[in-house]
CSV table of C-alpha atoms in Angstrom, one decimal:
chain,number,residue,atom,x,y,z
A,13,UNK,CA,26.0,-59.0,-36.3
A,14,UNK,CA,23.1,-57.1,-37.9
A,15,UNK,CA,20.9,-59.6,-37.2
A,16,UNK,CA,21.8,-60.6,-33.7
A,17,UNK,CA,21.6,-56.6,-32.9
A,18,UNK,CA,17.7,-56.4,-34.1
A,19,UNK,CA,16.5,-59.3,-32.0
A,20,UNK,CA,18.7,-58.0,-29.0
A,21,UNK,CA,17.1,-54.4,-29.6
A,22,UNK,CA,13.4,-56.1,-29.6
A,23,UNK,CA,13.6,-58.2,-27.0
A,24,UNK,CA,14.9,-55.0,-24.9
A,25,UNK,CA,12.0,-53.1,-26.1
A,26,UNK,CA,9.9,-55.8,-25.2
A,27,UNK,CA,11.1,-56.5,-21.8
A,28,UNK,CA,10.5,-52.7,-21.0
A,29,UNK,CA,7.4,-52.2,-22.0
A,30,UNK,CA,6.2,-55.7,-20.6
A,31,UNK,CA,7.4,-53.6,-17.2
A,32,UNK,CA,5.2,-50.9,-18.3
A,33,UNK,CA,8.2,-48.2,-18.1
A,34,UNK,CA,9.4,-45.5,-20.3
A,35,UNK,CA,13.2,-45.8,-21.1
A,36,UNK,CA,14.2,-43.2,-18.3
A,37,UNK,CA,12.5,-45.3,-15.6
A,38,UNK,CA,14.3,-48.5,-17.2
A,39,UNK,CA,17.5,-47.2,-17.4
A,40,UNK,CA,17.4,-46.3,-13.8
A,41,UNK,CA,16.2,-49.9,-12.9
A,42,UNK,CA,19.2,-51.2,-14.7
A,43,UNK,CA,22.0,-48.4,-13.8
A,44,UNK,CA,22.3,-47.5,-17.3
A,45,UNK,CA,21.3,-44.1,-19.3
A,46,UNK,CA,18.4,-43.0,-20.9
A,47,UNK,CA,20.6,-42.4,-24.3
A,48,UNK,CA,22.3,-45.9,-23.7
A,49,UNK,CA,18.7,-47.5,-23.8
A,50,UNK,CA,18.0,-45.9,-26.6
A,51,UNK,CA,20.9,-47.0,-28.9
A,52,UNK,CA,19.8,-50.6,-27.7
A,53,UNK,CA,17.0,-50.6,-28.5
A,54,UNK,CA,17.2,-48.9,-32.1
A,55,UNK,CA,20.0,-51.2,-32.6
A,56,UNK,CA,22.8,-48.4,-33.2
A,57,UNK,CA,24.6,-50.4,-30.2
A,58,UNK,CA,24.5,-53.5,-28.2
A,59,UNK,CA,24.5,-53.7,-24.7
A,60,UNK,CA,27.7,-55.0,-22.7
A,61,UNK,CA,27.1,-58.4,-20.1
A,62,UNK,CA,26.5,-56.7,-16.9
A,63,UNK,CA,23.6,-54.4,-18.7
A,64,UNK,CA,22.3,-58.0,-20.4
A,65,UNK,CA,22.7,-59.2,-16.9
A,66,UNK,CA,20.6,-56.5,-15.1
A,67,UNK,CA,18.0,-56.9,-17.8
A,68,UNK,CA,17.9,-60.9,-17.0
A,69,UNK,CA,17.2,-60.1,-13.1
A,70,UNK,CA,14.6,-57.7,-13.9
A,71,UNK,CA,12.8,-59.1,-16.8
A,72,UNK,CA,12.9,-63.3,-16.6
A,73,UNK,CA,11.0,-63.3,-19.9
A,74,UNK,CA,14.0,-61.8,-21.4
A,75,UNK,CA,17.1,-63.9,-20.7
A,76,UNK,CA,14.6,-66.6,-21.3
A,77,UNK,CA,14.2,-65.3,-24.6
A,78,UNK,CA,17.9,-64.7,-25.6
A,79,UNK,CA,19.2,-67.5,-24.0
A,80,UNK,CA,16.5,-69.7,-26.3
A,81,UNK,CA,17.7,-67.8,-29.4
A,82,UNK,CA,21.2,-68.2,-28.6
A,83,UNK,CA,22.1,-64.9,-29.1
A,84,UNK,CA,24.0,-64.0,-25.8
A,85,UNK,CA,25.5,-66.3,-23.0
A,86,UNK,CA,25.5,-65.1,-19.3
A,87,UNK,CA,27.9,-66.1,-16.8
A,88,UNK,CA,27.3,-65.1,-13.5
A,89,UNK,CA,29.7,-63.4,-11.8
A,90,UNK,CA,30.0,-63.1,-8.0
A,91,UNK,CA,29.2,-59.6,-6.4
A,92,UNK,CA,32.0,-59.4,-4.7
A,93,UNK,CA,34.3,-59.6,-7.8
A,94,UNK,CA,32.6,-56.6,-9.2
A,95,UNK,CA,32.2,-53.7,-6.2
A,96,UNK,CA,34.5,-52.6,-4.0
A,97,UNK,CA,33.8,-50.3,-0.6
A,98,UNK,CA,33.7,-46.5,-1.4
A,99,UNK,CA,33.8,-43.7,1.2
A,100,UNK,CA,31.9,-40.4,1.1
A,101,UNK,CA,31.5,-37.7,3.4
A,102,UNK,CA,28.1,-36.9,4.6
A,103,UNK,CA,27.5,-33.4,3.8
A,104,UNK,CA,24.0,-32.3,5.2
A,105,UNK,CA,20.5,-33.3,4.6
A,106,UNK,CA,17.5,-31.7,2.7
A,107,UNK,CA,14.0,-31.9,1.3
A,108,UNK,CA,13.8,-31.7,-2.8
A,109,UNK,CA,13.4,-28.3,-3.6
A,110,UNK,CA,15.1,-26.4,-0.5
A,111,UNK,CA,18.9,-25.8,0.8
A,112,UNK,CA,21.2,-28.3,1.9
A,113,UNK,CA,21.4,-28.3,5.8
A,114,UNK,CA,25.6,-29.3,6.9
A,115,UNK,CA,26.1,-31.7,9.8
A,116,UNK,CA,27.9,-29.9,12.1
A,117,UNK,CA,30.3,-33.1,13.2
A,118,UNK,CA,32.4,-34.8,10.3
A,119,UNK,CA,30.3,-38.2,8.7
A,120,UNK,CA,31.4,-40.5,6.6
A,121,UNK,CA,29.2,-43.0,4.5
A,122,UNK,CA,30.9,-46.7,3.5
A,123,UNK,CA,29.2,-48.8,0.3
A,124,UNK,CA,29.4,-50.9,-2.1
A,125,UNK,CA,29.8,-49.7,-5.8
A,126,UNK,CA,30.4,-51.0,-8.7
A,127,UNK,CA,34.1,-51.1,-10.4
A,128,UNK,CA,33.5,-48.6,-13.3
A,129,UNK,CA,33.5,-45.7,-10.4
A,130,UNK,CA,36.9,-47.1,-8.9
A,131,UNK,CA,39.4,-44.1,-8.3
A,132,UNK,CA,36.9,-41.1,-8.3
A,133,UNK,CA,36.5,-39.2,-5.1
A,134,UNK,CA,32.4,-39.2,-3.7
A,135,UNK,CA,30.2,-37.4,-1.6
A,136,UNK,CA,26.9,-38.3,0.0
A,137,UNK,CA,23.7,-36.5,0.7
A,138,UNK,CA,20.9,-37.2,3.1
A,139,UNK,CA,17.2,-36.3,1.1
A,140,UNK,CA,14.7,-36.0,3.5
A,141,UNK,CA,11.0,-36.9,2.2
A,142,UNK,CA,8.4,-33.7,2.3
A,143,UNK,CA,5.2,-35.1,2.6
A,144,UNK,CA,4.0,-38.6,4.2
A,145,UNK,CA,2.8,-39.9,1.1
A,146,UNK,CA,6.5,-39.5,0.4
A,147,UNK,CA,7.6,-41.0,3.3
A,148,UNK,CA,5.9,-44.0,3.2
A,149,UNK,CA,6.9,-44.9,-0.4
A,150,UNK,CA,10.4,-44.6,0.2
A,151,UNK,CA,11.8,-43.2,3.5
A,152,UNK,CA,15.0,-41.1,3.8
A,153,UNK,CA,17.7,-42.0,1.1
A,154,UNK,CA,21.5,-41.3,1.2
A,155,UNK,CA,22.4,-40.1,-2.5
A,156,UNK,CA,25.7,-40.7,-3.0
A,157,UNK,CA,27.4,-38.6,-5.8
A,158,UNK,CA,30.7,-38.8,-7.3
A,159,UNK,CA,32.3,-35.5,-8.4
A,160,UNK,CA,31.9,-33.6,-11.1
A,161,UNK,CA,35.1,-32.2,-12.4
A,162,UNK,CA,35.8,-29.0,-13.8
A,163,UNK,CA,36.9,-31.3,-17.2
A,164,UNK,CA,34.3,-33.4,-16.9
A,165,UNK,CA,31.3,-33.7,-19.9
A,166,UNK,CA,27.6,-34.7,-18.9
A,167,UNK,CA,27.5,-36.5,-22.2
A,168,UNK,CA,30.5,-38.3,-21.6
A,169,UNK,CA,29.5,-39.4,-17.8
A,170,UNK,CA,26.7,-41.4,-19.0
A,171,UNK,CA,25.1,-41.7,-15.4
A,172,UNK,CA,21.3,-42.2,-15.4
A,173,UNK,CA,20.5,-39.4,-12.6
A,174,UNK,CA,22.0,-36.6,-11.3
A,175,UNK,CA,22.3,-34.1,-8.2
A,176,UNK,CA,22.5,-30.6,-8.8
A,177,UNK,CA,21.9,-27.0,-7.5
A,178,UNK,CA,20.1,-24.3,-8.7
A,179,UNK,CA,21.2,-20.7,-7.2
A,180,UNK,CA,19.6,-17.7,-6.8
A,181,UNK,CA,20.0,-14.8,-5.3
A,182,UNK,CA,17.8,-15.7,-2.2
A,183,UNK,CA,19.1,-19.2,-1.2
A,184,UNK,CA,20.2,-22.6,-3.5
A,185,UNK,CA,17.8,-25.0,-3.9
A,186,UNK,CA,18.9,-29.2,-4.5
A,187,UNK,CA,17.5,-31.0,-6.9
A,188,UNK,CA,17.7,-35.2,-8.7
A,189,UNK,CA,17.0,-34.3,-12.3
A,190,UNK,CA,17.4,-37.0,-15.2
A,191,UNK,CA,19.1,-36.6,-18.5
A,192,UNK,CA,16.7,-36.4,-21.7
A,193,UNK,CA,18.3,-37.2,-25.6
A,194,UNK,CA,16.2,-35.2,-28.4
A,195,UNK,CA,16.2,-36.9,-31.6
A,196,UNK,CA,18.8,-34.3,-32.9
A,197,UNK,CA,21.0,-35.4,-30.0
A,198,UNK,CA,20.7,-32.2,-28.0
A,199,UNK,CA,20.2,-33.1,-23.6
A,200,UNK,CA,18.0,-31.6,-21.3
A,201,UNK,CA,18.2,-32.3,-17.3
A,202,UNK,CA,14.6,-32.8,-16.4
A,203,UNK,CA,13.8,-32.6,-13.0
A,204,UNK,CA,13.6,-36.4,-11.7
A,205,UNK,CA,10.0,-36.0,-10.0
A,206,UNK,CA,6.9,-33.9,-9.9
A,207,UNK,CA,8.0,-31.9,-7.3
A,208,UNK,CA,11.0,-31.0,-9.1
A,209,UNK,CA,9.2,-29.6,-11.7
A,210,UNK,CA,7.5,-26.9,-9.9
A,211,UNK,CA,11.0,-25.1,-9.0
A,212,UNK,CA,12.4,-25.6,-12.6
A,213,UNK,CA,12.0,-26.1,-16.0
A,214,UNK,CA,14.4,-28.6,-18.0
A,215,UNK,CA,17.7,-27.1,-18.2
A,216,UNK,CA,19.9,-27.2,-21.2
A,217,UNK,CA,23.1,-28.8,-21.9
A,218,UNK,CA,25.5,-26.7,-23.5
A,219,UNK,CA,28.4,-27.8,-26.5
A,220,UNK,CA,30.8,-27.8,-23.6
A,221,UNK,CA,28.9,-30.8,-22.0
A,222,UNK,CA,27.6,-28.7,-19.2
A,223,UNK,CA,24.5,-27.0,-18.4
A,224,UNK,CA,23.8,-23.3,-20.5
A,225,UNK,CA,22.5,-22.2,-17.0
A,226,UNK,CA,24.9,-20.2,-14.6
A,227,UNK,CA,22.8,-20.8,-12.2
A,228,UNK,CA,22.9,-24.3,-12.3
A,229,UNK,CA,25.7,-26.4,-11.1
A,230,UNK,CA,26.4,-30.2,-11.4
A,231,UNK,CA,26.9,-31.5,-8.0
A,232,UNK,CA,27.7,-34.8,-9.4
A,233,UNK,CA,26.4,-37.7,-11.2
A,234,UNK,CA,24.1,-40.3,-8.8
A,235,UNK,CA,26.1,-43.2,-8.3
A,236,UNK,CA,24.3,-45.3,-5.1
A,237,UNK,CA,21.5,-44.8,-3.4
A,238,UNK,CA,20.5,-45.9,0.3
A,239,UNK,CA,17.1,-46.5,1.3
A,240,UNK,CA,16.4,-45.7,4.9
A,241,UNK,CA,12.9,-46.1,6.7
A,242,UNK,CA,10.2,-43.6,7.3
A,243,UNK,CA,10.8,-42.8,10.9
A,244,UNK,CA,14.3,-42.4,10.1
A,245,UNK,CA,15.3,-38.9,10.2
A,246,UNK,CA,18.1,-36.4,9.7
A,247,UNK,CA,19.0,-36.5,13.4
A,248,UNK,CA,19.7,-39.5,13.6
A,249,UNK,CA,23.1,-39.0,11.8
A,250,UNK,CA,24.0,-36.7,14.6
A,251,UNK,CA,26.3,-37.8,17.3
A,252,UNK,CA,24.3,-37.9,20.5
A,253,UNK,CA,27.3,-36.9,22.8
A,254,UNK,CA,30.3,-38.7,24.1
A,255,UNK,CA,29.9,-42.2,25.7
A,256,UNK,CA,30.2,-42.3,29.5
């Protein structure tokens, strides 16, 4: 098993760096965490199928690789066997850095999500770009959330992203921030984008598995995220009046 692990764990590192991406920004592209990744590829653990699978789709060089070594079959296995259709409500819109803004009517967001979040209850936000450089690499997303319990641990969640709030006595301010593993163990939420960074340094994660700031509160883990184009805009969520 030793030896299956080390050539598992270098042909990880070597299909990430081949993407030219630091393990936060490949454990996003594969819906995995950043302390996940690195217990692959140090070897400490080996990754299950659907993670080998993700890594196939991104990196060709890699399945090719295991696949010639014979380390690790893959089976495909049809999407549909996998997700099922959540539901969220909508709960407002905002811009990275500012308030969240509530739709006035009751939405509600349907998607597909993977099995492993079957059973929890989600919630769905609309992020609004703030600049057109923004915009036109990305458009308006959805982020869809899934709660975070009052017995829930960040270290036990595992998710690669999160959506929280920082308060203050003026106004709360919304936030993606990604989770960071020091060599000791100890996490940090670092704010997802540059943006972010200017309203917050990292914040801490406490032995309770939650953050050491009371000013900060975990709105939930990221789960799914929709994609929406540029001229897409909060509004258009709204209901535009009864149909004559």
């Amino acid at each position: 098993m030793a030896a299956a692990e080390s050539i598992i764990a270098r042909e990880i590192r070597l299909a990430r760096k081949r993407l030219k991406m630091n393990q936060a920004e490949f454990a996003r592209a594969i819906e995995a965490s950043q302390g996940s990744v690195s217990k692959w590829e140090s070897g400490r653990e080996v990754p299950r199928l659907e993670a080998i699978e993700r890594i196939s789709q991104l990196s060709p060089e890699f399945e090719a690789a295991i696949r010639r070594k014979g380390e690790v079959r893959i089976v495909p296995v049809e999407r549909y066997v996998m997700d099922y259709i959540g539901k969220a409500p909508l709960r407002g819109f905002f811009m990275e850095g500012s308030g969240l803004h509530p739709y006035e009517q009751p939405l509600e967001c349907h998607f597909l999500i993977g099995r492993e979040w079957e059973g929890r209850s989600f919630e769905a936000f609309h992020m609004e770009p703030r600049s057109e450089r923004e915009r036109k690499n990305g458009g308006s997303k959805v982020i869809i959330t899934a709660t975070f319990g009052a017995d829930d641990r960040l270290d036990d969640v595992g998710a690669a992203e999160y959506l929280v709030s920082l308060s203050s006595a003026e106004r709360s301010r919304y936030l993606l921030v990604t989770p960071s593993y020091s060599q000791a163990g100890e996490i940090q939420l670092w704010p997802s984008s540059n943006l972010g960074r200017r309203y917050t340094l990292p914040i801490g994660i406490g032995n309770n598995g939650r953050p050491v700031d009371p000013d900060c509160r975990i709105i939930g883990p990221v789960v799914c995220t929709l994609t929406y184009p540029r001229e897409f805009s909060p509004s258009s969520f709204e209901p535009t009046g009864s149909a004559e």
